[in-house]
Short mmCIF file of C-alpha atoms in Angstrom, two decimals:
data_model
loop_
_atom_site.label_atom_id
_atom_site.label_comp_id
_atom_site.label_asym_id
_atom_site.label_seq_id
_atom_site.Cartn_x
_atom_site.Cartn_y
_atom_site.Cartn_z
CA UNK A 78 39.73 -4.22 0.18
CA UNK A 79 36.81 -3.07 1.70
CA UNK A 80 36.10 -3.39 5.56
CA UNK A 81 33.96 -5.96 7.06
CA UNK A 82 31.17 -4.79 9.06
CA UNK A 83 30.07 -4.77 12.56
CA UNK A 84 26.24 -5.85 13.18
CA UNK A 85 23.96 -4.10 15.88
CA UNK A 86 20.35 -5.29 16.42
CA UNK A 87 18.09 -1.84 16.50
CA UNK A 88 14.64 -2.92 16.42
CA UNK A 89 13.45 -0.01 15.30
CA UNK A 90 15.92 -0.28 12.35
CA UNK A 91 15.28 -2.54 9.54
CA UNK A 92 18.12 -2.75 6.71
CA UNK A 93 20.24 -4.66 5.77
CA UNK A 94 24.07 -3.79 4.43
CA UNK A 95 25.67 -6.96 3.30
CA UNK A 96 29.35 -6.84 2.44
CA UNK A 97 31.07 -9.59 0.11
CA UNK A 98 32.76 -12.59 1.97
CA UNK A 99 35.89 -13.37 1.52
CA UNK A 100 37.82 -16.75 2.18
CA UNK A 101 40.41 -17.63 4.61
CA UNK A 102 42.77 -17.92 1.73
CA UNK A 103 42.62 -14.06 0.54
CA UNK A 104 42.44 -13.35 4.38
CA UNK A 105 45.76 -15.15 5.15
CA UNK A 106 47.17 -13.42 2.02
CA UNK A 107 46.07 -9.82 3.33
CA UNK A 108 47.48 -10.66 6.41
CA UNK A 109 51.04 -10.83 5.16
CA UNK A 110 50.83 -8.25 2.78
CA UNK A 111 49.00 -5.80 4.82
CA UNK A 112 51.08 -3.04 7.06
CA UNK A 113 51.74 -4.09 10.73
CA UNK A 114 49.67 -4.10 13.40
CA UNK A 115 51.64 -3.25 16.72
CA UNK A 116 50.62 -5.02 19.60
CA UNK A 117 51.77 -2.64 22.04
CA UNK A 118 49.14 -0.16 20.18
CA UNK A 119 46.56 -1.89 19.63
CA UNK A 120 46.66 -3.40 23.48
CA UNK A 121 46.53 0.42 24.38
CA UNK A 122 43.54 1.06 22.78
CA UNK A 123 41.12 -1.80 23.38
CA UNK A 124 42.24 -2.51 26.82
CA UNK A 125 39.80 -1.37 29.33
CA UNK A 126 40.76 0.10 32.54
CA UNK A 127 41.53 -2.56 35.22
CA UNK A 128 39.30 -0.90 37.86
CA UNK A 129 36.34 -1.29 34.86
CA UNK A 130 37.36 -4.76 33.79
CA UNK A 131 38.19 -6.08 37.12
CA UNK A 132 34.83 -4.87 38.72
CA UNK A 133 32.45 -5.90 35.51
CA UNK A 134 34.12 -9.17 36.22
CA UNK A 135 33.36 -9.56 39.58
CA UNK A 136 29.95 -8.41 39.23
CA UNK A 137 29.26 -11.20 36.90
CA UNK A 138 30.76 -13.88 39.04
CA UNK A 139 28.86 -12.62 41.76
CA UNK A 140 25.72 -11.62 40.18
CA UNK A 141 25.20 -8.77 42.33
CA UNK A 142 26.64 -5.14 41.05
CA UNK A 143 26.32 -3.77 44.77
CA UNK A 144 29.40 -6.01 45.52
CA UNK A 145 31.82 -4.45 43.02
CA UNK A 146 31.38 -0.18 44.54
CA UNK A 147 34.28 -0.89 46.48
CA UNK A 148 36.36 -0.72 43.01
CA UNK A 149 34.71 2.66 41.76
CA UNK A 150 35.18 4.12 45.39
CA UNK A 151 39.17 3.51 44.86
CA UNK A 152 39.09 4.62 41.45
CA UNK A 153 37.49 7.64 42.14
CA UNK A 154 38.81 8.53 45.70
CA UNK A 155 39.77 12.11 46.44
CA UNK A 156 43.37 12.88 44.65
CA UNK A 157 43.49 9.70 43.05
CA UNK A 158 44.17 10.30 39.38
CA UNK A 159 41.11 10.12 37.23
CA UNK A 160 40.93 7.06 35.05
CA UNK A 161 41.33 7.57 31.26
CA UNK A 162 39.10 5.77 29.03
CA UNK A 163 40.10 3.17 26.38
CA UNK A 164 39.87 4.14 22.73
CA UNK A 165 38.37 1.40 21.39
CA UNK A 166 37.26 -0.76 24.44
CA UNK A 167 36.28 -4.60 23.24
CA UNK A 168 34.86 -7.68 24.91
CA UNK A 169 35.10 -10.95 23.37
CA UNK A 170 32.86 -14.01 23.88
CA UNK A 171 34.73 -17.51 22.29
CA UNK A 172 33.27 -20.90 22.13
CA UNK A 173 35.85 -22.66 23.00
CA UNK A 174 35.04 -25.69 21.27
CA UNK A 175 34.60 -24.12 18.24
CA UNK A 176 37.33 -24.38 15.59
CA UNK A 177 38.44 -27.62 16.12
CA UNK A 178 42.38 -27.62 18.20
CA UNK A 179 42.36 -23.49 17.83
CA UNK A 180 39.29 -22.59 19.96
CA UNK A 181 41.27 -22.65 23.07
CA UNK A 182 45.04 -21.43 21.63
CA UNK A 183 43.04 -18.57 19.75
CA UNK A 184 41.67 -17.80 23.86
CA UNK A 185 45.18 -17.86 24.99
CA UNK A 186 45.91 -15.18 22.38
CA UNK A 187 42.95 -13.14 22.72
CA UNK A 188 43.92 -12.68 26.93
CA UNK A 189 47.50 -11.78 25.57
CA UNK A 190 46.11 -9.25 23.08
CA UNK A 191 43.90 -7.85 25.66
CA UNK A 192 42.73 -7.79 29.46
CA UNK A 193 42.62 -11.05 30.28
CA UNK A 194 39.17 -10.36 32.02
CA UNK A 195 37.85 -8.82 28.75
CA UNK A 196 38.02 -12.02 27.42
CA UNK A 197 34.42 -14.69 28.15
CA UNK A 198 34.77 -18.63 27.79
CA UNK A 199 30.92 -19.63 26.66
CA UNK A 200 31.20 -22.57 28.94
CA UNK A 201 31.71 -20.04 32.00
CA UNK A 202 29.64 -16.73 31.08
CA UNK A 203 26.72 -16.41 29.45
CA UNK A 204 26.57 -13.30 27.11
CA UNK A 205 22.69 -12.45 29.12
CA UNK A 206 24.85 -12.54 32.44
CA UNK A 207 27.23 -10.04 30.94
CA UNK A 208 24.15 -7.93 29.42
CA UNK A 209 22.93 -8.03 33.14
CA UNK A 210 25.50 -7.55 35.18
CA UNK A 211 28.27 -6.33 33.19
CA UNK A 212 27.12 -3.77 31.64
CA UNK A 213 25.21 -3.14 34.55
CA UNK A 214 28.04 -2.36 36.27
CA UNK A 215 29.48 0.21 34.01
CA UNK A 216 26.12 1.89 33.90
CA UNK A 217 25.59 2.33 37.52
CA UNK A 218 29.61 3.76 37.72
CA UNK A 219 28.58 6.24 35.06
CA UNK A 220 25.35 6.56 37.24
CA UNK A 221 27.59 7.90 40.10
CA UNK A 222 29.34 10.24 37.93
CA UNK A 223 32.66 8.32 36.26
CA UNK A 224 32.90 9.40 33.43
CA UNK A 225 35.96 7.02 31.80
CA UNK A 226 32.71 4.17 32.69
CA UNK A 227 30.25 6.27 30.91
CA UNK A 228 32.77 6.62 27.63
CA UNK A 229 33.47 2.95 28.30
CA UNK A 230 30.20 1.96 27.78
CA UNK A 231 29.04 3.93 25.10
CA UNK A 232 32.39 3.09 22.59
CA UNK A 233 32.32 -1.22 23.80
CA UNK A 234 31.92 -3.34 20.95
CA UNK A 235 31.71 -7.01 21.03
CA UNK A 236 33.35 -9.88 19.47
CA UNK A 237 31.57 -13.23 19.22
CA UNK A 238 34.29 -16.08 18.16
CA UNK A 239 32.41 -19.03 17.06
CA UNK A 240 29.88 -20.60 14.58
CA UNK A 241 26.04 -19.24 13.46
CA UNK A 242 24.88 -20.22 16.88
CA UNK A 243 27.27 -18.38 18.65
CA UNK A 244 26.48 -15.40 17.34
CA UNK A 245 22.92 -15.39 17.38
CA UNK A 246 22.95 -15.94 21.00
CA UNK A 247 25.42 -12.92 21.59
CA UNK A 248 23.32 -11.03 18.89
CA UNK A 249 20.29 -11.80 20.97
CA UNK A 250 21.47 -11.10 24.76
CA UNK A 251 22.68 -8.01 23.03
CA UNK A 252 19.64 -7.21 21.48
CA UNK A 253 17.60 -7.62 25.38
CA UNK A 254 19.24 -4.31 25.41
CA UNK A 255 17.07 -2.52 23.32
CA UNK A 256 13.73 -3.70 24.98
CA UNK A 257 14.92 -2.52 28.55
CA UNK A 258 15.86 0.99 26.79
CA UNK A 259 19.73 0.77 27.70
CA UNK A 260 20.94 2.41 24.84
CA UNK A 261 23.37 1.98 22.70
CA UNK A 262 23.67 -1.61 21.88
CA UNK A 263 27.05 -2.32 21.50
CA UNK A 264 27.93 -3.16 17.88
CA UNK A 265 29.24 -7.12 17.19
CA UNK A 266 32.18 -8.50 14.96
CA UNK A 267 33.33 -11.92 14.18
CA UNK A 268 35.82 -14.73 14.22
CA UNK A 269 34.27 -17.06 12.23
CA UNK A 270 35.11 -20.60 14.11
CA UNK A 271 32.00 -22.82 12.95
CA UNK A 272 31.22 -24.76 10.00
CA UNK A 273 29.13 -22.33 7.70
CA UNK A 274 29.75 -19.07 9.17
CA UNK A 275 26.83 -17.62 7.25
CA UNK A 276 26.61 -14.13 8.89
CA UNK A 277 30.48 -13.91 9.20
CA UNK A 278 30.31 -14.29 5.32
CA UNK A 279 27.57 -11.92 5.35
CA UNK A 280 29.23 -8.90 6.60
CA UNK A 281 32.79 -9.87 4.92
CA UNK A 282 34.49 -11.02 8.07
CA UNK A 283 35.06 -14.49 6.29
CA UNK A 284 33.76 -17.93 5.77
CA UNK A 285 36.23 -19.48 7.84
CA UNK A 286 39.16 -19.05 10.26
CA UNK A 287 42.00 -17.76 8.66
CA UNK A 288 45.03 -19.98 8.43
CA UNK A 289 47.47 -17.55 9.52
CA UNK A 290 45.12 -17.23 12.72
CA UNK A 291 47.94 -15.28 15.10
CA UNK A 292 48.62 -12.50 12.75
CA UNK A 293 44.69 -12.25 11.99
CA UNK A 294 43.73 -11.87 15.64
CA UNK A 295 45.42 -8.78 15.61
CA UNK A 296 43.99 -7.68 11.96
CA UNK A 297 40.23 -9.06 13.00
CA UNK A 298 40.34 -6.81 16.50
CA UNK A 299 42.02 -3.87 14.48
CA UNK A 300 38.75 -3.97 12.39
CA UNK A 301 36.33 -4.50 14.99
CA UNK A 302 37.67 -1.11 16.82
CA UNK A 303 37.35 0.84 13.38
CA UNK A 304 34.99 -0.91 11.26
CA UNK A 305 31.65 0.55 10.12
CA UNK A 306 28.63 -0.43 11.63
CA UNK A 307 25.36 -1.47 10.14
CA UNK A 308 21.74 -2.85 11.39
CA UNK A 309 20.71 -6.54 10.94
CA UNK A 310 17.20 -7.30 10.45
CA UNK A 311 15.85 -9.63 13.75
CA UNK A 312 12.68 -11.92 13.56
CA UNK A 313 11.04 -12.98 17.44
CA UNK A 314 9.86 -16.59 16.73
CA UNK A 315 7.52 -18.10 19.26
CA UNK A 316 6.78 -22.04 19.73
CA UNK A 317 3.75 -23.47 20.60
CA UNK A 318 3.20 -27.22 21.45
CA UNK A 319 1.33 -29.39 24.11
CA UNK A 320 2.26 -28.87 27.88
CA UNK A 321 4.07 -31.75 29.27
CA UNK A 322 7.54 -32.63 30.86
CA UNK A 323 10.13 -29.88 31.26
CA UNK A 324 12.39 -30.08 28.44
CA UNK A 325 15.75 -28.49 27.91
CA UNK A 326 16.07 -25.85 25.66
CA UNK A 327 19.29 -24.32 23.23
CA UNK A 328 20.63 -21.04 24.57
CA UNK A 329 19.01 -19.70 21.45
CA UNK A 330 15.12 -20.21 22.88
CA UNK A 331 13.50 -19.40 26.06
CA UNK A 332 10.11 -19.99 27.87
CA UNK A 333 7.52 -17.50 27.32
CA UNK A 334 5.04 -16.35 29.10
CA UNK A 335 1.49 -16.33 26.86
CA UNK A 336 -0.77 -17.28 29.38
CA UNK A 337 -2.21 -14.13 28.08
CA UNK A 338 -3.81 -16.29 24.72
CA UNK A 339 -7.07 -17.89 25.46
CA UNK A 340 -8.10 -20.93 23.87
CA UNK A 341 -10.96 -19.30 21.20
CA UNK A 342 -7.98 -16.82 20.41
CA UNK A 343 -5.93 -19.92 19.60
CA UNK A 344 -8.54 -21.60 17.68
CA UNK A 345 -9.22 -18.26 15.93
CA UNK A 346 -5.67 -18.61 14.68
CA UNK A 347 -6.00 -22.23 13.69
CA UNK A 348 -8.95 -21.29 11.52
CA UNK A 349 -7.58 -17.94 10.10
CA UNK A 350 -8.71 -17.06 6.57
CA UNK A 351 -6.34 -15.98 4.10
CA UNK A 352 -7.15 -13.62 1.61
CA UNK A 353 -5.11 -14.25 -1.60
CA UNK A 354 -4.83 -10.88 -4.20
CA UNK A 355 -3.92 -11.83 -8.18
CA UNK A 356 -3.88 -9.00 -10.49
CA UNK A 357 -4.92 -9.89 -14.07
CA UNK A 358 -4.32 -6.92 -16.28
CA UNK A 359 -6.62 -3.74 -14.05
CA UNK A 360 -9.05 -6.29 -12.66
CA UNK A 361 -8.12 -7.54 -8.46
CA UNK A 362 -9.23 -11.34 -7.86
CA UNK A 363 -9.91 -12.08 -4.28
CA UNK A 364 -9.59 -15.32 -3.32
CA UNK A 365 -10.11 -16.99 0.36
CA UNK A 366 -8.30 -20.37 1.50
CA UNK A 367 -9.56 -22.45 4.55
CA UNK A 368 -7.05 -23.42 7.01
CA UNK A 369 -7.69 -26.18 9.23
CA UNK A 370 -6.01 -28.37 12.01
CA UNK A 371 -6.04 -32.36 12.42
CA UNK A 372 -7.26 -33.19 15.89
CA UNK A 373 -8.07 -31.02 18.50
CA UNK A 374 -5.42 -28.23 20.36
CA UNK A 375 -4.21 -29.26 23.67
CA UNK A 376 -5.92 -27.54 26.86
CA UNK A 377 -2.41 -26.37 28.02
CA UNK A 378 0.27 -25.56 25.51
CA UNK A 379 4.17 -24.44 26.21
CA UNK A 380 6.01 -21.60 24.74
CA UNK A 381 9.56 -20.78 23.42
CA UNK A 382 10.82 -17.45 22.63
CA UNK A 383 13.82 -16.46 20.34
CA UNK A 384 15.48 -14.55 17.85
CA UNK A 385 17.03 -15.61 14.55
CA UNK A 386 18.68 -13.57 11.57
CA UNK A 387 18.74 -15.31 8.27
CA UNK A 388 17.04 -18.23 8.75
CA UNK A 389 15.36 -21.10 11.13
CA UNK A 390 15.76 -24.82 11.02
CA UNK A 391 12.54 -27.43 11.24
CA UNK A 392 11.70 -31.03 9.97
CA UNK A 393 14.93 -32.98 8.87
CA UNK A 394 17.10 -30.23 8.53
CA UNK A 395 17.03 -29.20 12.31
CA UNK A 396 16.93 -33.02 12.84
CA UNK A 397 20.44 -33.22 10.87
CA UNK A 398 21.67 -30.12 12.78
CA UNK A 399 20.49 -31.98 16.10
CA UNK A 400 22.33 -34.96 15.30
CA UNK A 401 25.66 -32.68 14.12
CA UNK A 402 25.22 -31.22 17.74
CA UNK A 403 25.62 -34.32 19.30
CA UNK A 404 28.43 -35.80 17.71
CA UNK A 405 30.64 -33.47 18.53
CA UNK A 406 29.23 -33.28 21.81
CA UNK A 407 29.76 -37.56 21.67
CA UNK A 408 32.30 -37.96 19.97
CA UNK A 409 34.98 -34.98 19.54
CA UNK A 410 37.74 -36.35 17.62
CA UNK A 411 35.44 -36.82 14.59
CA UNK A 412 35.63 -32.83 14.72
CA UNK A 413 38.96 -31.24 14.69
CA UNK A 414 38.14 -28.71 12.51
CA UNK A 415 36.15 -27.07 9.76
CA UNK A 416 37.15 -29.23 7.36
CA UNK A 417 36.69 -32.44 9.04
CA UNK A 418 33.12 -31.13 10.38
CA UNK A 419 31.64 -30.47 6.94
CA UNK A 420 32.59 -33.79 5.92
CA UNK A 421 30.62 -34.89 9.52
CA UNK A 422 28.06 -32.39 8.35
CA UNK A 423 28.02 -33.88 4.90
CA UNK A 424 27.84 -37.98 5.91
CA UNK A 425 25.35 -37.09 8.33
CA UNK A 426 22.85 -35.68 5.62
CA UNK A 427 23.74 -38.47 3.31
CA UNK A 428 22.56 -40.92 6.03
CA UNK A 429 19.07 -39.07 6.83
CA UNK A 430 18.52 -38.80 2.86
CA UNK A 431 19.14 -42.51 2.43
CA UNK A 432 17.72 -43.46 5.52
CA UNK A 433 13.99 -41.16 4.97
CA UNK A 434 14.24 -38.48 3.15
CA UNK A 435 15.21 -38.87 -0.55
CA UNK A 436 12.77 -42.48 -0.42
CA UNK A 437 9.81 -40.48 1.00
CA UNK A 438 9.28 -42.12 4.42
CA UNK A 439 8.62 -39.95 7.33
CA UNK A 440 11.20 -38.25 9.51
CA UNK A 441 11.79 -40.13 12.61
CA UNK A 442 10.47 -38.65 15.88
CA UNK A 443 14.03 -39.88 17.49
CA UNK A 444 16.63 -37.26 16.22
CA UNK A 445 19.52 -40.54 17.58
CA UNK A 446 21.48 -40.91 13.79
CA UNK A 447 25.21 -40.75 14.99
CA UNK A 448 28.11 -41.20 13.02
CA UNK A 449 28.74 -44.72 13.32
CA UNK A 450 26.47 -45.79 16.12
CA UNK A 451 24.33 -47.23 13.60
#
């Protein structure tokens, strides 16, 4: 069986090097067929130092790397013994309530497979707070001249256990790391916890969690410390619409900045021409198409920034995804698991399609429909 592989976003890269998928089934299967993974060992090589671990955690609940010196001054204090790097140090980032009942048993096992600091609950670290003062702190170590912190950083890789949206927010913090020039961006693998697991499937780390979860944990992490790496192609999409009350935004968009764009520029883009080429036989047709607007722009405008991999959700199906969000958010025990959610997943469509979109009304501006509140 071939190895899954880890993703890195390199902006100056753009290819793509998709590996099969494989189910949960064959995964289980593989699991207890495959030769055995010793815990002892594999603890021993993705641990990272406690000094390292200990102070990148600190600096992140602080959010100040200045605080955390007093760990590298012990570390590297005169006749202490000089720290030896990890092989194959990892940091995981689980969504908890992923997964249904195993998010927070498969976070239990992780800490046990690992340093328990090496280990991020979504709900208490953000993967930009660990991009900024995480891996801040190793740099500034290896800054100073420690050199198991400079190996530390350059060999981390990253785990991101959760659904689509978990990953493209770790895949996008990450890839912040690439625009400050804070090379290398540390490579990403997956536990697939969500409902589609798209880019897990992708790059052959599964479409779903495996059923013999404890003995994969140990399998997945063997992987992510040896697996080959490859680039994932990364679009920046940026949302315009009128100025008005603050709104909350998804981890996966931020504001932007574009006061920058006057409003002819704008208007220029509004009333682009688009040149169309057909090629009959030796002979190039140019054609040009007209775009207009309804109505006129709004003086102000707000913008939202962010980065997504294989595709982007408007209309109805962001307005299903919305609603999906909420449930489970609402109403929890209508989502144990991946099973039961793509049945949620599956009566929530059926109700927008009945309700607008198979009978050609328009979508509703109130993204409320909710499993049985109607």
């Amino acid at each position: 069986m071939g190895s899954p592989e880890l993703t890195t976003t390199d902006l100056s890269t753009s290819r793509n090097t998709a590996a099969s998928g494989r189910s949960s089934v064959i995964d289980s299967i593989w699991g207890c067929t495959g030769s055995t993974i010793q815990k002892d060992d594999l603890r021993k090589r993705i641990t990272i130092p406690e000094y390292l671990r200990v102070a990148m955690r600190e600096a992140i609940q602080n959010k100040d790397v200045d605080s955390v010196m007093r760990h590298y001054d012990m570390a590297n204090a005169a006749g202490a013994e000089p720290p030896q790097p990890s092989e194959s140090p990892i940091i995981v980032f689980i969504n908890a309530k992923s997964g249904g009942r195993h998010g927070p048993e498969l976070k239990a096992r992780l800490q046990d497979l690992m340093g328990e600091e090496q280990v991020f609950d979504l709900s208490a670290v953000k993967p930009n707070e660990f991009v900024q003062y995480g891996l801040s702190c190793l740099e500034k170590f290896a800054a100073l001249g420690d050199t198991c912190a400079k190996e530390t950083r350059e060999k981390i890789r990253v785990v991101a256990a959760g659904g689509d949206g978990t990953v493209g927010w770790v895949l996008g913090c990450l890839g912040e790391l690439k625009r400050q020039d804070r090379d290398p961006v540390p490579p990403t693998g997956i536990i697939p916890l969500g409902t589609g697991n798209d880019l897990s499937r992708s790059f052959g780390w599964g479409g779903s969690f495996p059923f013999n979860w404890k003995t994969a944990t140990k399998r997945i992490l063997d992987r992510v410390a040896n697996g080959p790496i490859c680039h994932l192609d990364s679009w920046n999409l940026v949302i315009s619409m009128p100025a008005g009350e603050a709104m909350e935004t998804p981890y996966s968009l931020k504001t932007s900045d574009c006061a920058s764009l006057d409003q002819q520029f704008l208007y220029t883009l509004a009333y682009v021409s688009i040149v169309l080429s057909a090629y009959v036989g030796s002979v190039c047709k140019l054609q040009a198409m007209e775009l207009e607007i309804d109505g006129e722009l709004p003086e102000k405008s707000s913008y939202y920034q962010g980065v997504f991999y294989n595709y982007f959700s408007i209309g109805m199906d962001a307005q299903v995804a919305y609603g999906f969000h909420h449930l489970r958010n609402e109403k929890p025990y209508l989502a144990q698991g991946p099973l039961s959610n793509k049945v949620d997943a599956l009566l929530i469509y059926s109700g927008y399609s009945c309700k607008q979109g198979w009978f050609f009304a328009p979508c509703s501006s109130d993204p409320g429909l909710r499993l049985g509140s109607e």
